[in-house]
Amino acid sequence: MTYCEKSNQPAYPFILPNLPFGKSDFEPHLTAESFDYHHGKHHQTYVTNVNNLLQNEPSLHNLDLEKVIMASSKSSQAIFNNAAQVWNHSFFWHSIKPNGGGKPNSELLKQIEQDFGSFEDFCTSFKQAATSQFGSGWAWLVWGDNKLQVIKTSNADTPIVNGITPLLACDVWEHAYYIDYRNKRPDYVATYLEHLVNWEFASSNLNKGRARR
Ligand code: FE2
């Protein structure tokens, strides 16, 4: 069972997936220019790098992207970093949607209130994780140990290598926000929660996480 069909890919060579929205759909919160770089340059570079690295690893050619991530996490930091970043970015594009933000549906909201106390406490926890991640990395809402949790990971690290189901990702690498927010990561994270986050995607991932147990 994959962690996310929308982020996974069947086998090498991997491709740059199309964005599930138009590059101007998020203006003024995120500009088309930021997607030109983030998707067209950064995400593309991870795809190019992992394919180049895998040229010399025929034993990994028949594995899907998630299995390449799992295998390389134990054997090759370079392959892992690029493969995980291909997956993380694909997951991130689905974690946001035009006119997103606000509160989730009642079922997910109920689970958030059960596990965080209130929706506002969840937002505080998510902002804390996203702004306190030192250097590059990611903030996540995940389903693990039969409860919702907010976690942060460094660089390319991804929850799926630990068997944890991601519901949402927020990219906090500088390249994710520097064009539109310069050094103001807290403003970018606040905008993510208020205007970008795709709660329908999170709900479908929660259902997958519950089914995995
Ligand atoms: Fe990124």
PDB file of C-alpha atoms and ligand atoms in Angstrom:
ATOM      1  CA  MET A   1       0.000   0.000   0.000  1.00  0.00           C
ATOM      2  CA  THR A   2       1.529   3.275  -1.061  1.00  0.00           C
ATOM      3  CA  TYR A   3       1.643   6.269   1.251  1.00  0.00           C
ATOM      4  CA  CYS A   4       0.328   8.561  -1.497  1.00  0.00           C
ATOM      5  CA  GLU A   5      -0.548   7.576  -5.064  1.00  0.00           C
ATOM      6  CA  LYS A   6      -0.298  11.217  -6.100  1.00  0.00           C
ATOM      7  CA  SER A   7       3.330  11.439  -4.944  1.00  0.00           C
ATOM      8  CA  ASN A   8       4.512   7.967  -5.852  1.00  0.00           C
ATOM      9  CA  GLN A   9       5.751   6.992  -9.334  1.00  0.00           C
ATOM     10  CA  PRO A  10       5.851   3.448 -10.751  1.00  0.00           C
ATOM     11  CA  ALA A  11       9.525   3.111 -11.724  1.00  0.00           C
ATOM     12  CA  TYR A  12      12.772   4.701 -12.937  1.00  0.00           C
ATOM     13  CA  PRO A  13      13.175   6.951 -14.871  1.00  0.00           C
ATOM     14  CA  PHE A  14      11.182   9.348 -12.743  1.00  0.00           C
ATOM     15  CA  ILE A  15       9.555  12.467 -14.157  1.00  0.00           C
ATOM     16  CA  LEU A  16       8.668  15.949 -12.968  1.00  0.00           C
ATOM     17  CA  PRO A  17       4.926  15.707 -12.252  1.00  0.00           C
ATOM     18  CA  ASN A  18       2.714  18.515 -13.507  1.00  0.00           C
ATOM     19  CA  LEU A  19       1.468  20.957 -10.901  1.00  0.00           C
ATOM     20  CA  PRO A  20      -2.166  20.170  -9.944  1.00  0.00           C
ATOM     21  CA  PHE A  21      -3.046  23.884 -10.399  1.00  0.00           C
ATOM     22  CA  GLY A  22      -2.050  26.876 -12.502  1.00  0.00           C
ATOM     23  CA  LYS A  23       1.128  28.714 -11.506  1.00  0.00           C
ATOM     24  CA  SER A  24      -0.782  31.981 -11.035  1.00  0.00           C
ATOM     25  CA  ASP A  25      -3.658  30.462  -9.051  1.00  0.00           C
ATOM     26  CA  PHE A  26      -2.190  31.392  -5.654  1.00  0.00           C
ATOM     27  CA  GLU A  27      -1.421  35.043  -6.283  1.00  0.00           C
ATOM     28  CA  PRO A  28      -0.878  37.168  -4.297  1.00  0.00           C
ATOM     29  CA  HIS A  29       0.104  34.580  -1.658  1.00  0.00           C
ATOM     30  CA  LEU A  30       2.540  32.686  -3.893  1.00  0.00           C
ATOM     31  CA  THR A  31       3.551  34.109  -7.272  1.00  0.00           C
ATOM     32  CA  ALA A  32       3.960  32.377 -10.610  1.00  0.00           C
ATOM     33  CA  GLU A  33       7.645  33.290 -10.416  1.00  0.00           C
ATOM     34  CA  SER A  34       8.016  31.290  -7.207  1.00  0.00           C
ATOM     35  CA  PHE A  35       6.519  28.208  -8.920  1.00  0.00           C
ATOM     36  CA  ASP A  36       8.806  28.763 -11.936  1.00  0.00           C
ATOM     37  CA  TYR A  37      11.754  28.303  -9.592  1.00  0.00           C
ATOM     38  CA  HIS A  38      10.364  25.922  -6.986  1.00  0.00           C
ATOM     39  CA  HIS A  39       8.747  23.490  -9.410  1.00  0.00           C
ATOM     40  CA  GLY A  40      10.598  24.253 -12.646  1.00  0.00           C
ATOM     41  CA  LYS A  41      14.116  24.467 -11.196  1.00  0.00           C
ATOM     42  CA  HIS A  42      14.337  22.935  -7.697  1.00  0.00           C
ATOM     43  CA  HIS A  43      11.911  20.031  -8.076  1.00  0.00           C
ATOM     44  CA  GLN A  44      13.233  19.386 -11.601  1.00  0.00           C
ATOM     45  CA  THR A  45      16.803  19.225 -10.277  1.00  0.00           C
ATOM     46  CA  TYR A  46      15.896  16.505  -7.774  1.00  0.00           C
ATOM     47  CA  VAL A  47      14.286  14.495 -10.602  1.00  0.00           C
ATOM     48  CA  THR A  48      17.351  14.936 -12.833  1.00  0.00           C
ATOM     49  CA  ASN A  49      19.735  14.056 -10.001  1.00  0.00           C
ATOM     50  CA  VAL A  50      17.951  10.903  -8.884  1.00  0.00           C
ATOM     51  CA  ASN A  51      17.730   9.618 -12.469  1.00  0.00           C
ATOM     52  CA  ASN A  52      21.444  10.286 -13.002  1.00  0.00           C
ATOM     53  CA  LEU A  53      22.338   8.514  -9.754  1.00  0.00           C
ATOM     54  CA  LEU A  54      20.091   5.536 -10.548  1.00  0.00           C
ATOM     55  CA  GLN A  55      21.737   4.986 -13.954  1.00  0.00           C
ATOM     56  CA  ASN A  56      24.380   2.961 -12.128  1.00  0.00           C
ATOM     57  CA  GLU A  57      21.939   1.120  -9.832  1.00  0.00           C
ATOM     58  CA  PRO A  58      20.031  -1.359 -12.049  1.00  0.00           C
ATOM     59  CA  SER A  59      18.789  -3.290  -9.003  1.00  0.00           C
ATOM     60  CA  LEU A  60      16.614  -0.273  -8.138  1.00  0.00           C
ATOM     61  CA  HIS A  61      15.159   0.275 -11.627  1.00  0.00           C
ATOM     62  CA  ASN A  62      12.002  -1.770 -11.098  1.00  0.00           C
ATOM     63  CA  LEU A  63      11.117  -0.239  -7.755  1.00  0.00           C
ATOM     64  CA  ASP A  64       8.511   2.474  -7.382  1.00  0.00           C
ATOM     65  CA  LEU A  65       9.637   5.824  -5.965  1.00  0.00           C
ATOM     66  CA  GLU A  66       8.559   5.016  -2.411  1.00  0.00           C
ATOM     67  CA  LYS A  67      10.509   1.744  -2.482  1.00  0.00           C
ATOM     68  CA  VAL A  68      13.593   3.539  -3.864  1.00  0.00           C
ATOM     69  CA  ILE A  69      13.314   5.933  -0.903  1.00  0.00           C
ATOM     70  CA  MET A  70      13.066   3.043   1.581  1.00  0.00           C
ATOM     71  CA  ALA A  71      15.958   1.101   0.003  1.00  0.00           C
ATOM     72  CA  SER A  72      18.287   4.081  -0.377  1.00  0.00           C
ATOM     73  CA  SER A  73      17.641   5.292   3.183  1.00  0.00           C
ATOM     74  CA  LYS A  74      19.860   2.422   4.280  1.00  0.00           C
ATOM     75  CA  SER A  75      22.388   2.414   1.439  1.00  0.00           C
ATOM     76  CA  SER A  76      22.861   5.758  -0.346  1.00  0.00           C
ATOM     77  CA  GLN A  77      22.463   9.217   1.119  1.00  0.00           C
ATOM     78  CA  ALA A  78      22.663  10.855  -2.320  1.00  0.00           C
ATOM     79  CA  ILE A  79      19.933   8.705  -3.873  1.00  0.00           C
ATOM     80  CA  PHE A  80      17.797   9.030  -0.751  1.00  0.00           C
ATOM     81  CA  ASN A  81      18.108  12.824  -0.636  1.00  0.00           C
ATOM     82  CA  ASN A  82      17.031  13.308  -4.236  1.00  0.00           C
ATOM     83  CA  ALA A  83      14.377  10.566  -4.338  1.00  0.00           C
ATOM     84  CA  ALA A  84      12.807  11.783  -1.090  1.00  0.00           C
ATOM     85  CA  GLN A  85      12.809  15.369  -2.335  1.00  0.00           C
ATOM     86  CA  VAL A  86      11.026  14.288  -5.530  1.00  0.00           C
ATOM     87  CA  TRP A  87       8.350  12.611  -3.377  1.00  0.00           C
ATOM     88  CA  ASN A  88       8.168  15.369  -0.737  1.00  0.00           C
ATOM     89  CA  HIS A  89       7.645  18.080  -3.354  1.00  0.00           C
ATOM     90  CA  SER A  90       5.005  16.061  -5.200  1.00  0.00           C
ATOM     91  CA  PHE A  91       3.233  15.654  -1.847  1.00  0.00           C
ATOM     92  CA  PHE A  92       3.605  19.361  -1.095  1.00  0.00           C
ATOM     93  CA  TRP A  93       1.929  20.428  -4.359  1.00  0.00           C
ATOM     94  CA  HIS A  94      -1.150  18.472  -3.274  1.00  0.00           C
ATOM     95  CA  SER A  95      -0.971  19.831   0.283  1.00  0.00           C
ATOM     96  CA  ILE A  96      -1.930  23.255  -1.053  1.00  0.00           C
ATOM     97  CA  LYS A  97      -4.811  24.386  -3.248  1.00  0.00           C
ATOM     98  CA  PRO A  98      -6.148  27.705  -4.533  1.00  0.00           C
ATOM     99  CA  ASN A  99      -8.560  29.236  -1.998  1.00  0.00           C
ATOM    100  CA  GLY A 100      -7.419  26.718   0.600  1.00  0.00           C
ATOM    101  CA  GLY A 101      -6.871  27.285   4.291  1.00  0.00           C
ATOM    102  CA  GLY A 102      -9.455  27.624   6.999  1.00  0.00           C
ATOM    103  CA  LYS A 103     -10.755  24.615   8.879  1.00  0.00           C
ATOM    104  CA  PRO A 104     -11.072  20.959   7.779  1.00  0.00           C
ATOM    105  CA  ASN A 105     -14.241  18.914   7.501  1.00  0.00           C
ATOM    106  CA  SER A 106     -15.995  17.856  10.677  1.00  0.00           C
ATOM    107  CA  GLU A 107     -14.414  14.379  10.930  1.00  0.00           C
ATOM    108  CA  LEU A 108     -10.835  15.620  10.641  1.00  0.00           C
ATOM    109  CA  LEU A 109     -11.629  18.645  12.798  1.00  0.00           C
ATOM    110  CA  LYS A 110     -12.930  16.329  15.516  1.00  0.00           C
ATOM    111  CA  GLN A 111      -9.711  14.288  15.395  1.00  0.00           C
ATOM    112  CA  ILE A 112      -7.622  17.486  15.552  1.00  0.00           C
ATOM    113  CA  GLU A 113      -9.568  18.664  18.594  1.00  0.00           C
ATOM    114  CA  GLN A 114      -9.134  15.266  20.227  1.00  0.00           C
ATOM    115  CA  ASP A 115      -5.368  15.117  19.641  1.00  0.00           C
ATOM    116  CA  PHE A 116      -4.358  18.798  19.974  1.00  0.00           C
ATOM    117  CA  GLY A 117      -7.071  20.189  22.273  1.00  0.00           C
ATOM    118  CA  SER A 118      -8.392  22.693  19.732  1.00  0.00           C
ATOM    119  CA  PHE A 119      -7.903  23.761  16.122  1.00  0.00           C
ATOM    120  CA  GLU A 120      -6.097  26.867  17.379  1.00  0.00           C
ATOM    121  CA  ASP A 121      -3.704  24.699  19.423  1.00  0.00           C
ATOM    122  CA  PHE A 122      -2.987  22.652  16.294  1.00  0.00           C
ATOM    123  CA  CYS A 123      -2.164  25.863  14.374  1.00  0.00           C
ATOM    124  CA  THR A 124       0.156  26.987  17.159  1.00  0.00           C
ATOM    125  CA  SER A 125       1.918  23.625  17.176  1.00  0.00           C
ATOM    126  CA  PHE A 126       2.275  23.569  13.372  1.00  0.00           C
ATOM    127  CA  LYS A 127       3.633  27.137  13.251  1.00  0.00           C
ATOM    128  CA  GLN A 128       6.071  26.305  16.044  1.00  0.00           C
ATOM    129  CA  ALA A 129       7.383  23.247  14.184  1.00  0.00           C
ATOM    130  CA  ALA A 130       7.637  25.061  10.834  1.00  0.00           C
ATOM    131  CA  THR A 131       9.386  28.152  12.184  1.00  0.00           C
ATOM    132  CA  SER A 132      11.723  26.343  14.586  1.00  0.00           C
ATOM    133  CA  GLN A 133      13.098  23.848  12.046  1.00  0.00           C
ATOM    134  CA  PHE A 134      16.725  25.023  11.916  1.00  0.00           C
ATOM    135  CA  GLY A 135      17.919  25.368   8.338  1.00  0.00           C
ATOM    136  CA  SER A 136      16.206  23.419   5.583  1.00  0.00           C
ATOM    137  CA  GLY A 137      13.411  20.937   6.094  1.00  0.00           C
ATOM    138  CA  TRP A 138       9.721  20.272   6.353  1.00  0.00           C
ATOM    139  CA  ALA A 139       6.817  20.569   8.794  1.00  0.00           C
ATOM    140  CA  TRP A 140       4.209  17.813   8.669  1.00  0.00           C
ATOM    141  CA  LEU A 141       0.827  16.844  10.000  1.00  0.00           C
ATOM    142  CA  VAL A 142       1.041  13.061  10.309  1.00  0.00           C
ATOM    143  CA  TRP A 143      -0.924  10.044  11.509  1.00  0.00           C
ATOM    144  CA  GLY A 144       1.263   7.852  13.711  1.00  0.00           C
ATOM    145  CA  ASP A 145       0.643   5.735  16.813  1.00  0.00           C
ATOM    146  CA  ASN A 146      -3.093   6.077  16.113  1.00  0.00           C
ATOM    147  CA  LYS A 147      -3.113   9.813  16.590  1.00  0.00           C
ATOM    148  CA  LEU A 148      -2.441  13.049  14.740  1.00  0.00           C
ATOM    149  CA  GLN A 149       0.945  14.612  15.397  1.00  0.00           C
ATOM    150  CA  VAL A 150       2.921  17.600  14.135  1.00  0.00           C
ATOM    151  CA  ILE A 151       6.537  16.804  13.355  1.00  0.00           C
ATOM    152  CA  LYS A 152       9.434  18.486  11.567  1.00  0.00           C
ATOM    153  CA  THR A 153      12.148  16.852   9.484  1.00  0.00           C
ATOM    154  CA  SER A 154      15.540  18.078   8.272  1.00  0.00           C
ATOM    155  CA  ASN A 155      16.636  18.469   4.669  1.00  0.00           C
ATOM    156  CA  ALA A 156      15.135  15.633   2.584  1.00  0.00           C
ATOM    157  CA  ASP A 157      13.998  13.458   5.471  1.00  0.00           C
ATOM    158  CA  THR A 158      10.439  12.174   5.110  1.00  0.00           C
ATOM    159  CA  PRO A 159       8.036  10.506   7.585  1.00  0.00           C
ATOM    160  CA  ILE A 160       7.330   7.546   5.302  1.00  0.00           C
ATOM    161  CA  VAL A 161      10.723   5.962   6.050  1.00  0.00           C
ATOM    162  CA  ASN A 162       9.524   5.568   9.631  1.00  0.00           C
ATOM    163  CA  GLY A 163       6.173   4.073   8.669  1.00  0.00           C
ATOM    164  CA  ILE A 164       4.326   7.273   9.529  1.00  0.00           C
ATOM    165  CA  THR A 165       1.521   8.496   7.249  1.00  0.00           C
ATOM    166  CA  PRO A 166       1.817  12.155   6.209  1.00  0.00           C
ATOM    167  CA  LEU A 167      -1.408  14.154   5.897  1.00  0.00           C
ATOM    168  CA  LEU A 168       0.098  17.539   4.984  1.00  0.00           C
ATOM    169  CA  ALA A 169       3.559  18.937   4.234  1.00  0.00           C
ATOM    170  CA  CYS A 170       4.868  22.479   4.466  1.00  0.00           C
ATOM    171  CA  ASP A 171       8.172  23.062   2.698  1.00  0.00           C
ATOM    172  CA  VAL A 172      10.320  25.328   4.867  1.00  0.00           C
ATOM    173  CA  TRP A 173      13.451  25.298   2.728  1.00  0.00           C
ATOM    174  CA  GLU A 174      14.337  28.919   1.955  1.00  0.00           C
ATOM    175  CA  HIS A 175      13.727  28.252  -1.738  1.00  0.00           C
ATOM    176  CA  ALA A 176      10.021  27.700  -0.862  1.00  0.00           C
ATOM    177  CA  TYR A 177       9.401  31.228   0.353  1.00  0.00           C
ATOM    178  CA  TYR A 178      12.330  33.535  -0.388  1.00  0.00           C
ATOM    179  CA  ILE A 179      10.959  34.968  -3.652  1.00  0.00           C
ATOM    180  CA  ASP A 180       7.623  35.985  -2.095  1.00  0.00           C
ATOM    181  CA  TYR A 181       8.442  36.354   1.606  1.00  0.00           C
ATOM    182  CA  ARG A 182      12.214  36.979   1.667  1.00  0.00           C
ATOM    183  CA  ASN A 183      13.423  36.053   5.166  1.00  0.00           C
ATOM    184  CA  LYS A 184       9.963  36.067   6.773  1.00  0.00           C
ATOM    185  CA  ARG A 185       9.324  32.356   7.252  1.00  0.00           C
ATOM    186  CA  PRO A 186       6.649  32.949   9.943  1.00  0.00           C
ATOM    187  CA  ASP A 187       4.573  35.027   7.482  1.00  0.00           C
ATOM    188  CA  TYR A 188       4.818  32.259   4.860  1.00  0.00           C
ATOM    189  CA  VAL A 189       3.774  29.603   7.397  1.00  0.00           C
ATOM    190  CA  ALA A 190       0.819  31.722   8.569  1.00  0.00           C
ATOM    191  CA  THR A 191      -0.274  32.151   4.939  1.00  0.00           C
ATOM    192  CA  TYR A 192       0.062  28.398   4.393  1.00  0.00           C
ATOM    193  CA  LEU A 193      -2.469  27.739   7.180  1.00  0.00           C
ATOM    194  CA  GLU A 194      -4.799  30.634   6.398  1.00  0.00           C
ATOM    195  CA  HIS A 195      -4.928  30.534   2.584  1.00  0.00           C
ATOM    196  CA  LEU A 196      -3.151  27.519   1.091  1.00  0.00           C
ATOM    197  CA  VAL A 197      -3.680  24.297   3.007  1.00  0.00           C
ATOM    198  CA  ASN A 198      -5.697  21.563   1.247  1.00  0.00           C
ATOM    199  CA  TRP A 199      -7.788  19.901   3.963  1.00  0.00           C
ATOM    200  CA  GLU A 200      -9.511  17.531   1.504  1.00  0.00           C
ATOM    201  CA  PHE A 201      -6.096  16.049   0.709  1.00  0.00           C
ATOM    202  CA  ALA A 202      -5.352  15.736   4.434  1.00  0.00           C
ATOM    203  CA  SER A 203      -8.685  13.979   5.039  1.00  0.00           C
ATOM    204  CA  SER A 204      -8.059  11.423   2.299  1.00  0.00           C
ATOM    205  CA  ASN A 205      -4.593  10.745   3.743  1.00  0.00           C
ATOM    206  CA  LEU A 206      -6.063  10.306   7.233  1.00  0.00           C
ATOM    207  CA  ASN A 207      -8.356   7.613   5.856  1.00  0.00           C
ATOM    208  CA  LYS A 208      -5.328   5.880   4.319  1.00  0.00           C
ATOM    209  CA  GLY A 209      -3.399   6.098   7.569  1.00  0.00           C
ATOM    210  CA  ARG A 210      -6.246   4.600   9.562  1.00  0.00           C
ATOM    211  CA  ALA A 211      -6.606   1.778   7.023  1.00  0.00           C
ATOM    212  CA  ARG A 212      -2.883   0.994   7.216  1.00  0.00           C
ATOM    213  CA  ARG A 213      -3.170  -0.062  10.866  1.00  0.00           C
TER     214      ARG A 213
HETATM  215 FE   FE2 B   1      11.123  22.898  -1.960  1.00  0.00          FE
END
